[in-house]
Coordinates of C-alpha atoms in Angstrom, one line a residue:
L79 CA 74.8 26.8 62.0
T80 CA 77.8 24.9 60.7
V81 CA 79.4 25.1 57.3
N82 CA 78.1 21.6 56.7
T83 CA 74.5 22.8 57.5
L84 CA 74.7 25.6 54.9
K85 CA 76.3 23.3 52.4
L86 CA 73.4 20.9 52.9
H87 CA 71.1 23.8 52.0
A88 CA 73.2 24.4 48.9
G89 CA 73.3 20.7 48.0
S90 CA 69.6 20.4 48.5
L91 CA 69.0 23.5 46.3
V92 CA 71.3 22.3 43.6
S93 CA 69.5 19.0 43.7
L94 CA 66.3 20.9 43.2
F95 CA 64.7 20.4 46.6
L96 CA 63.2 23.9 46.2
L97 CA 59.9 23.8 48.0
A98 CA 60.2 27.1 49.7
A99 CA 58.3 28.1 52.8
C100 CA 57.9 29.5 56.3
G101 CA 57.9 32.8 58.1
G102 CA 55.9 35.6 59.5
G103 CA 54.4 38.9 58.1
G104 CA 53.5 42.6 58.6
G105 CA 50.5 44.9 57.8
G106 CA 50.4 45.5 54.1
G107 CA 52.1 42.7 52.3
G108 CA 54.3 41.5 49.5
A109 CA 53.5 39.1 46.7
G110 CA 49.8 39.3 47.5
V111 CA 50.1 37.8 51.0
A112 CA 47.5 38.9 53.5
L113 CA 48.9 40.5 56.7
L114 CA 47.2 41.2 60.0
P115 CA 47.1 44.9 61.2
G116 CA 50.0 46.2 63.1
V117 CA 50.0 45.7 66.9
S118 CA 51.5 47.8 69.7
I119 CA 54.6 46.3 71.3
T120 CA 54.3 45.8 75.1
Q121 CA 56.0 44.1 78.0
L122 CA 53.4 41.3 77.7
N123 CA 53.8 40.5 74.0
S124 CA 57.4 41.4 73.3
P125 CA 58.8 37.9 74.2
T126 CA 56.3 36.2 71.8
I127 CA 57.2 38.8 69.1
A128 CA 60.9 38.0 69.6
T129 CA 60.3 34.3 69.5
E130 CA 58.3 34.4 66.3
A131 CA 60.9 36.6 64.6
M132 CA 64.0 34.6 65.8
E133 CA 62.5 31.2 65.0
S134 CA 61.5 32.4 61.5
A135 CA 65.3 32.3 60.7
D136 CA 65.3 28.5 61.2
A137 CA 62.0 28.3 59.3
V138 CA 63.3 30.0 56.2
Q139 CA 66.5 27.9 56.3
G140 CA 64.3 24.8 56.4
A141 CA 62.2 26.2 53.6
S142 CA 65.3 26.6 51.4
Q143 CA 65.9 22.9 51.7
G144 CA 62.3 22.2 50.7
T145 CA 61.7 21.1 54.3
G146 CA 63.4 18.2 56.0
F147 CA 60.5 16.0 55.1
I148 CA 60.9 16.5 51.3
T149 CA 64.6 16.3 51.6
G150 CA 64.2 12.9 53.3
V151 CA 61.9 11.7 50.5
A152 CA 64.3 12.9 47.8
V153 CA 67.5 11.6 49.4
S154 CA 66.4 8.2 50.4
G155 CA 63.7 7.5 47.8
G156 CA 61.8 6.2 50.8
G157 CA 61.2 9.1 53.0
T158 CA 59.7 9.1 56.4
S159 CA 56.5 7.4 55.2
G160 CA 58.0 4.8 52.8
S161 CA 57.3 6.9 49.7
N162 CA 58.5 5.6 46.4
F163 CA 58.6 9.1 44.9
N164 CA 62.0 10.8 44.5
L165 CA 61.7 14.5 43.7
Q166 CA 65.4 14.9 42.8
D167 CA 65.5 12.1 40.4
F168 CA 62.2 13.1 38.8
V169 CA 63.2 16.7 38.1
L170 CA 66.7 15.8 36.9
D171 CA 65.2 13.2 34.6
Q172 CA 62.8 15.7 33.1
L173 CA 65.6 18.2 32.7
A174 CA 67.6 15.5 30.8
N175 CA 64.6 14.7 28.6
A176 CA 64.2 18.4 27.7
M177 CA 67.9 18.7 26.9
T178 CA 67.6 15.6 24.7
V179 CA 64.7 17.2 22.8
G180 CA 66.8 20.4 22.4
N181 CA 69.8 18.6 21.1
S182 CA 67.7 16.6 18.7
Q183 CA 66.6 19.9 17.2
G184 CA 70.1 21.1 16.6
G185 CA 70.9 22.4 20.1
I186 CA 68.6 25.4 20.0
G187 CA 67.6 27.1 23.2
G188 CA 64.2 27.9 24.6
I189 CA 63.0 24.3 24.5
T190 CA 59.9 23.7 26.6
V191 CA 58.6 20.2 27.5
S192 CA 55.3 19.7 29.2
D193 CA 53.7 16.4 30.4
S194 CA 51.8 14.7 33.2
V195 CA 53.0 11.6 35.0
P196 CA 51.1 9.4 37.6
C197 CA 52.0 9.9 41.3
G198 CA 50.2 7.3 43.4
S199 CA 46.5 7.9 43.0
G200 CA 47.1 11.4 41.5
R201 CA 49.5 13.0 39.0
I202 CA 52.2 15.5 38.6
D203 CA 51.9 18.1 35.8
F204 CA 55.2 19.6 34.8
T205 CA 56.6 22.2 32.4
I206 CA 60.3 22.6 31.9
T207 CA 62.0 25.2 29.8
I208 CA 65.7 24.8 28.9
A209 CA 67.4 28.1 28.1
D210 CA 70.6 26.4 26.6
S211 CA 70.1 22.8 25.5
T212 CA 73.7 22.6 24.2
G213 CA 74.9 22.2 27.7
T214 CA 74.8 19.1 29.9
Y215 CA 73.3 20.4 33.2
L216 CA 71.6 23.5 34.6
S217 CA 72.1 27.0 33.2
A218 CA 70.8 30.5 33.8
G219 CA 67.3 30.9 32.4
D220 CA 66.2 27.3 33.0
R221 CA 62.6 27.2 34.4
I222 CA 61.0 24.3 36.2
G223 CA 57.3 24.1 37.1
L224 CA 55.7 21.3 39.0
N225 CA 52.1 21.0 40.0
F226 CA 50.9 18.1 42.2
V227 CA 47.3 17.0 41.8
G228 CA 46.1 14.7 44.5
C229 CA 49.6 13.0 44.5
N230 CA 49.2 10.4 47.2
D231 CA 52.2 8.2 47.4
A232 CA 52.4 5.7 50.4
G233 CA 50.3 8.0 52.5
I234 CA 52.1 11.3 51.6
L235 CA 49.5 13.6 50.0
M236 CA 50.9 16.6 47.9
N237 CA 48.9 19.2 46.1
G238 CA 49.7 22.6 44.5
G239 CA 53.1 23.3 43.2
F240 CA 56.0 25.7 42.6
I241 CA 57.9 27.4 39.8
M242 CA 61.7 27.6 40.0
V243 CA 63.8 29.9 37.8
I244 CA 67.6 29.7 37.8
N245 CA 68.9 33.3 37.6
A246 CA 72.6 32.6 37.8
I247 CA 74.9 29.6 38.2
T248 CA 78.7 29.9 38.1
P249 CA 80.6 27.9 37.1
F250 CA 78.6 25.5 35.0
F251 CA 78.5 22.2 36.8
D252 CA 76.8 18.8 37.4
P253 CA 74.3 19.5 40.2
S254 CA 74.9 16.1 41.8
I255 CA 78.6 16.9 42.1
P256 CA 79.0 20.6 43.0
P257 CA 82.5 22.1 42.9
S258 CA 84.2 23.5 46.0
A259 CA 83.5 27.1 44.9
Y260 CA 80.4 28.4 43.1
I261 CA 77.6 31.0 43.0
L262 CA 74.0 29.9 42.6
D263 CA 71.0 32.3 42.4
V264 CA 67.4 30.8 42.2
S265 CA 63.9 32.2 42.5
V266 CA 61.0 30.1 43.6
A267 CA 57.2 30.9 43.6
M268 CA 54.9 28.7 45.7
N269 CA 51.3 28.2 44.7
N270 CA 49.1 26.5 47.3
F271 CA 51.8 23.9 47.8
S272 CA 50.8 21.4 50.5
I273 CA 52.2 18.3 52.1
N274 CA 50.4 16.0 54.6
D275 CA 51.7 12.6 55.8
G276 CA 49.6 12.3 58.9
L277 CA 52.3 13.9 61.0
L278 CA 53.4 16.9 58.9
D279 CA 50.6 19.3 57.8
F280 CA 52.2 22.0 55.7
S281 CA 51.1 24.5 53.1
A282 CA 52.7 27.6 51.6
N283 CA 52.1 30.5 49.1
G284 CA 54.6 33.2 48.1
D285 CA 58.0 33.8 46.8
M286 CA 61.6 33.2 47.8
A287 CA 64.9 34.1 46.2
M288 CA 67.9 32.0 47.3
A289 CA 71.5 33.1 46.7
F290 CA 74.4 30.9 47.6
D291 CA 78.1 31.9 47.4
I292 CA 80.3 29.0 48.4
N293 CA 84.1 29.1 48.4
G294 CA 85.6 26.2 50.2
N295 CA 84.8 26.6 53.9
A296 CA 83.3 30.0 53.5
V297 CA 79.6 29.7 52.9
S298 CA 77.1 32.6 52.4
L299 CA 73.3 32.1 52.0
T300 CA 70.8 34.9 51.5
L301 CA 67.0 34.2 51.5
S302 CA 64.7 37.0 50.6
G303 CA 61.3 37.7 49.1
N304 CA 58.3 40.0 48.8
G305 CA 56.0 37.8 50.8
I306 CA 55.3 34.2 51.8
S307 CA 52.6 32.7 53.9
V308 CA 52.9 29.3 55.6
T309 CA 50.6 27.1 57.6
D310 CA 52.2 24.5 59.7
G311 CA 49.5 22.5 61.5
V312 CA 47.1 25.1 62.8
N313 CA 49.4 28.2 63.0
T314 CA 49.7 30.5 59.9
E315 CA 52.6 32.9 59.7
T316 CA 53.5 35.4 57.0
L317 CA 56.7 37.2 56.1
A318 CA 56.7 40.4 54.0
N319 CA 59.7 42.1 52.4
Y320 CA 62.0 39.7 54.2
N321 CA 65.8 39.2 54.0
Y322 CA 67.9 36.7 55.9
S323 CA 71.6 36.4 55.7
F324 CA 73.6 33.4 57.0
I325 CA 77.4 33.4 56.8
T326 CA 79.6 30.7 58.2
D327 CA 83.3 29.8 58.2
G328 CA 83.9 26.1 58.2
S329 CA 87.5 26.4 59.4
T330 CA 86.4 28.0 62.7
D331 CA 82.6 27.3 62.8
D332 CA 82.1 31.0 63.4
F333 CA 78.8 32.3 62.1
T334 CA 77.0 35.6 61.4
V335 CA 73.2 35.9 61.0
S336 CA 71.0 38.9 60.1
L337 CA 67.3 39.0 59.7
N338 CA 64.9 41.8 58.5
G339 CA 61.3 41.9 57.5
T340 CA 57.7 42.1 58.8
I341 CA 56.1 39.2 60.6
S342 CA 52.4 38.5 61.0
S343 CA 51.0 35.8 63.2
A344 CA 47.9 35.0 65.2
L345 CA 50.3 34.3 68.1
I346 CA 51.2 37.9 68.3
N347 CA 47.7 39.0 67.2
G348 CA 49.0 41.3 64.5
S349 CA 52.1 42.4 62.7
V350 CA 55.5 44.0 63.6
S351 CA 58.6 44.7 61.7
F352 CA 62.1 43.6 62.7
Q353 CA 65.5 44.8 61.7
T354 CA 68.9 43.4 62.8
T355 CA 70.8 46.5 64.0
S356 CA 73.9 44.5 64.9
A357 CA 74.5 41.1 63.2
F358 CA 74.2 38.1 65.5
T359 CA 77.6 36.3 65.8
G360 CA 78.8 33.2 67.6
N361 CA 80.4 29.8 67.1
A362 CA 78.4 26.7 66.2
L363 CA 80.4 24.5 68.6
L364 CA 80.2 26.7 71.6
V365 CA 77.4 27.5 74.2
G366 CA 74.9 25.4 72.2
G367 CA 75.7 27.2 69.0
N368 CA 73.8 30.3 70.3
P369 CA 74.7 33.9 69.4
T370 CA 76.9 35.7 71.9
A371 CA 76.4 39.1 70.4
G372 CA 74.0 40.9 68.2
S373 CA 70.7 42.8 68.4
T374 CA 67.3 43.2 66.6
L375 CA 64.9 46.1 66.7
F376 CA 61.1 45.5 66.7
T377 CA 58.8 48.3 65.5
T378 CA 55.2 48.7 64.5
D379 CA 53.2 51.0 62.2
V380 CA 50.4 51.7 64.6
D381 CA 52.4 53.8 67.1
S382 CA 56.0 54.5 68.3
S383 CA 56.3 51.5 70.6
S384 CA 59.4 49.3 70.1
A385 CA 61.6 46.7 71.6
I386 CA 65.3 45.7 71.2
L387 CA 66.5 42.1 71.7
T388 CA 70.2 41.8 72.6
A389 CA 72.2 38.6 72.8
Q390 CA 74.6 38.4 75.8
P391 CA 78.2 37.2 75.8
D392 CA 77.4 34.0 77.9
G393 CA 75.5 32.6 74.9
S394 CA 72.5 31.8 77.0
T395 CA 71.0 35.1 78.3
V396 CA 68.9 37.4 76.1
V397 CA 67.8 40.9 77.2
I398 CA 64.6 42.5 75.7
D399 CA 64.3 46.2 76.3
V400 CA 60.8 47.6 75.7
D401 CA 59.6 51.1 75.1
E402 CA 55.8 50.9 75.5
D403 CA 54.9 54.5 75.3
G404 CA 57.1 55.4 72.4
D405 CA 59.0 58.2 74.0
G406 CA 62.4 56.7 73.0
I407 CA 63.2 55.6 76.5
Y408 CA 63.3 51.8 77.1
E409 CA 61.6 51.7 80.5
I410 CA 61.1 48.0 80.8
Q411 CA 63.7 45.3 80.7
I412 CA 63.0 41.6 80.3
V413 CA 65.8 39.0 81.0
T414 CA 65.2 35.7 79.4
D415 CA 67.3 33.1 77.5
W416 CA 67.7 31.5 74.0
A417 CA 66.1 28.3 75.3
T418 CA 62.9 30.3 75.7
I419 CA 63.1 32.6 72.7
G420 CA 64.8 30.3 70.2
A421 CA 68.1 31.3 68.6
P422 CA 68.1 32.5 64.9

């Protein structure tokens, strides 16, 4: 979790690679997501619960980039499958067109431009609203909606879409050349968005708010939402009421990670909640970049069973203490490692 990694998320976001996704879920639900019933936490399932929760941190980071697959398409204009479609250029071009329309009408705000363009054998329907057309680039209140209809470009099939709203952007800047310090807050809603290129099979529904605060080497990223459900291949995961915080210092490569929410997955046969009770900390260049301190508590709404995962100072070992009977005493201890669990 280096500063360059988080700046890549920010750069991707600024470049509008905002195809949010990934996670787990709970037993109620946010944003209309369907969650499996709560499940008791036991010695048998606690390592899988921990793995699902910890790996969801990587998942939501990848989601904030619009997945590495989409980023590849957008950056190279060729992607992993030789696609000719460049999402970044497409959206920025449409933004520029909308601003041109606004300026031609005396620079008034609230300009909306809607159209459809071909995409391989399908099409892309888009609606873009510019809050302030007197500017040159993005501004708070801008709204970008894309819907892919059978978009098949060089074997990459995309359907569904997303709506992105820029809540705050300070200072005002060219998204292709972000300054060394800025704040950016964006909301994204996914609607049956899917990508399939023969290798990647991905679909997502739900919402995600992304907040960046970048000041030189200090980078903070918060990803949160009411609920999001993602299918990657055959496994569907759902997150409800989730919040992930990633902070890194580029001058030292020290990082801090916190994760909270409810995760639902067939792999754990139900839903559990997770809460970071002590932030995970470490250094991206040491012991494989794994946390060397920090803990997360797992609870369920069906009984008082729980578990606590604790990172160990060696950066490899992880201890999971389990309270199966819910009496407040952790009677079972499992010693494992980050290679097995998956570091956040």
